[in-house]
Coordinates of C-alpha atoms in Angstrom, one line a residue:
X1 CA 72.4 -161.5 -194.5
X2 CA 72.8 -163.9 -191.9
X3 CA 73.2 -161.2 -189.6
X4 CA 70.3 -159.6 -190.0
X5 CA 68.1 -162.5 -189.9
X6 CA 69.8 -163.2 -186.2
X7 CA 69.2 -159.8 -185.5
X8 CA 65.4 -159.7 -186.8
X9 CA 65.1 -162.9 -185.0
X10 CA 66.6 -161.6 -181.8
X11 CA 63.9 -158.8 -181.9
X12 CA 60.8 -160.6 -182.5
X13 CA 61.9 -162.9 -179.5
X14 CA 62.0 -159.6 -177.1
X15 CA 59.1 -158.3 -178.6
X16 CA 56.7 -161.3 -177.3
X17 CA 57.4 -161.2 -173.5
X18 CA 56.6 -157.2 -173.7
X19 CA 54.0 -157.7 -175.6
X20 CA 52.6 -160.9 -173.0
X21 CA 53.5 -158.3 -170.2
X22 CA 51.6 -155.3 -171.3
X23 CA 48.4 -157.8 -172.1
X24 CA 48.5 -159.6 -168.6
X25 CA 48.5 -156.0 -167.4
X26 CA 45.6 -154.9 -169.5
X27 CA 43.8 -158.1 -168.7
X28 CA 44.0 -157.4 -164.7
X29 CA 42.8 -153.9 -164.7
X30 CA 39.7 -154.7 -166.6
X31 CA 39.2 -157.5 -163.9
X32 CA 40.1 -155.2 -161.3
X33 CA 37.5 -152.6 -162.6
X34 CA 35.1 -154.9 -163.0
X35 CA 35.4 -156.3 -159.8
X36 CA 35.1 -153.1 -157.8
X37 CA 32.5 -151.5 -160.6
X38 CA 30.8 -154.6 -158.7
X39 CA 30.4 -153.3 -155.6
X40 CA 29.4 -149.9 -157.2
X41 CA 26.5 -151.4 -158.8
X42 CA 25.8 -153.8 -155.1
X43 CA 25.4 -150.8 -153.6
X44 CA 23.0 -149.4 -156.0
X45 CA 20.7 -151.8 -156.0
X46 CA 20.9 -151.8 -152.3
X47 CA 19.8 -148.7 -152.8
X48 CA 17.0 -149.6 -154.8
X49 CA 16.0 -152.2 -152.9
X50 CA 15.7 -149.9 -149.6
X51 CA 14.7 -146.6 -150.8
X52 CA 12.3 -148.2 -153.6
X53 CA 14.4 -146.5 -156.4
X54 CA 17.3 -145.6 -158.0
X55 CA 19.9 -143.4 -156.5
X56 CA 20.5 -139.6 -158.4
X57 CA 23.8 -139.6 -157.9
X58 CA 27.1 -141.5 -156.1
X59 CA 26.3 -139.6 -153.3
X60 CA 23.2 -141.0 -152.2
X61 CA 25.0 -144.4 -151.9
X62 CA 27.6 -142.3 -150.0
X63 CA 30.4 -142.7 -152.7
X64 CA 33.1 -140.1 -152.4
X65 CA 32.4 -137.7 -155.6
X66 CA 34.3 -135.9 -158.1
X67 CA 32.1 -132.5 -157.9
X68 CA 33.1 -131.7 -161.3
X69 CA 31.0 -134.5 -162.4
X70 CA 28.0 -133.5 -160.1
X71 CA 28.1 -136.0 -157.9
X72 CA 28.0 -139.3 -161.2
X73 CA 32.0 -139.9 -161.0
X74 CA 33.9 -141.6 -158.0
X75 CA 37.1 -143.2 -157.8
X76 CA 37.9 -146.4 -156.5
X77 CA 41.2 -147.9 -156.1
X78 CA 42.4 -145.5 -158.8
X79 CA 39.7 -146.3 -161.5
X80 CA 37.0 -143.6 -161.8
X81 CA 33.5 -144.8 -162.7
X82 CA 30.1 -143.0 -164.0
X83 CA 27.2 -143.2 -162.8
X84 CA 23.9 -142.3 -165.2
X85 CA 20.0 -143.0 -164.7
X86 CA 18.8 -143.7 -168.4
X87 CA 15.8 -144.2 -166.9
X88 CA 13.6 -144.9 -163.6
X89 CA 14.2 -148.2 -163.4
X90 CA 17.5 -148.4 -165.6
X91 CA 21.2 -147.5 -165.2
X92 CA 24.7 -148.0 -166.5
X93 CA 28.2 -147.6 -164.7
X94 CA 31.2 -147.7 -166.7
X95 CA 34.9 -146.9 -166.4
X96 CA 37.5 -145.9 -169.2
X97 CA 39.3 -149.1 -170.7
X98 CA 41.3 -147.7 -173.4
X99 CA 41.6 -143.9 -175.2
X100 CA 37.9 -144.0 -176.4
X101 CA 36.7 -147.0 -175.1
X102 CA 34.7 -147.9 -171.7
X103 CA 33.5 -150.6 -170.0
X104 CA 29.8 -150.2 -169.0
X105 CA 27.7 -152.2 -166.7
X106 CA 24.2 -152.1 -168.0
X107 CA 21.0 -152.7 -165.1
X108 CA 18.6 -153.9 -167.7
X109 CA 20.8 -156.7 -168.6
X110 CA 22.7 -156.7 -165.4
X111 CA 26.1 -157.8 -167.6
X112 CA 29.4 -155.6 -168.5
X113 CA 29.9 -155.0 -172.1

């Protein structure tokens, strides 16, 4: 009995320094996307700003493409982001976080959720 409690003790004290490491990791890639999705969405409105509206696609703000995606998926520092015009005025750019989830800059807002 005392065993086992050493050895269930044991594990849970291993399992908390993955478990730190693989959250510090998770945490710096979302900052790291976020931080070059940044300069994604500078350049847009660069675009925006000179051209007097929004860009169609990645490659009017002379993004490398994926042409698979038409020209509204680059990759940056190993991160891909999407591009989509919801509107004439309004845009989001996001990236994959997780299986099924994204991060997505929104221009009406001008925030990431």
């Amino acid at each position: 009995m005392k065993k086992a409690k050493i050895f269930i003790s044991f594990i849970v004290i291993a399992i908390i320094p993955i478990l730190l490491y693989f959250m510090s990791i998770k945490f710096f890639y979302k900052s790291l996307a976020i931080k070059n999705g940044n300069h994604i969405v500078n350049s847009i409105e660069k675009y925006r700003t000179e051209k007097g509206h929004l860009p169609d696609s990645f490659n009017d703000i002379n993004l490398v493409t994926d042409d698979f995606w038409g020209g509204m998926a680059t990759k940056r520092k190993g991160i891909k982001y999407y591009y989509e015009k919801m509107s004439d005025s309004d845009y989001i750019v996001y990236f994959d976080y997780n299986l099924g989830d994204s991060i997505t800059y929104m221009s009406e807002t001008k925030d990431w959720y």
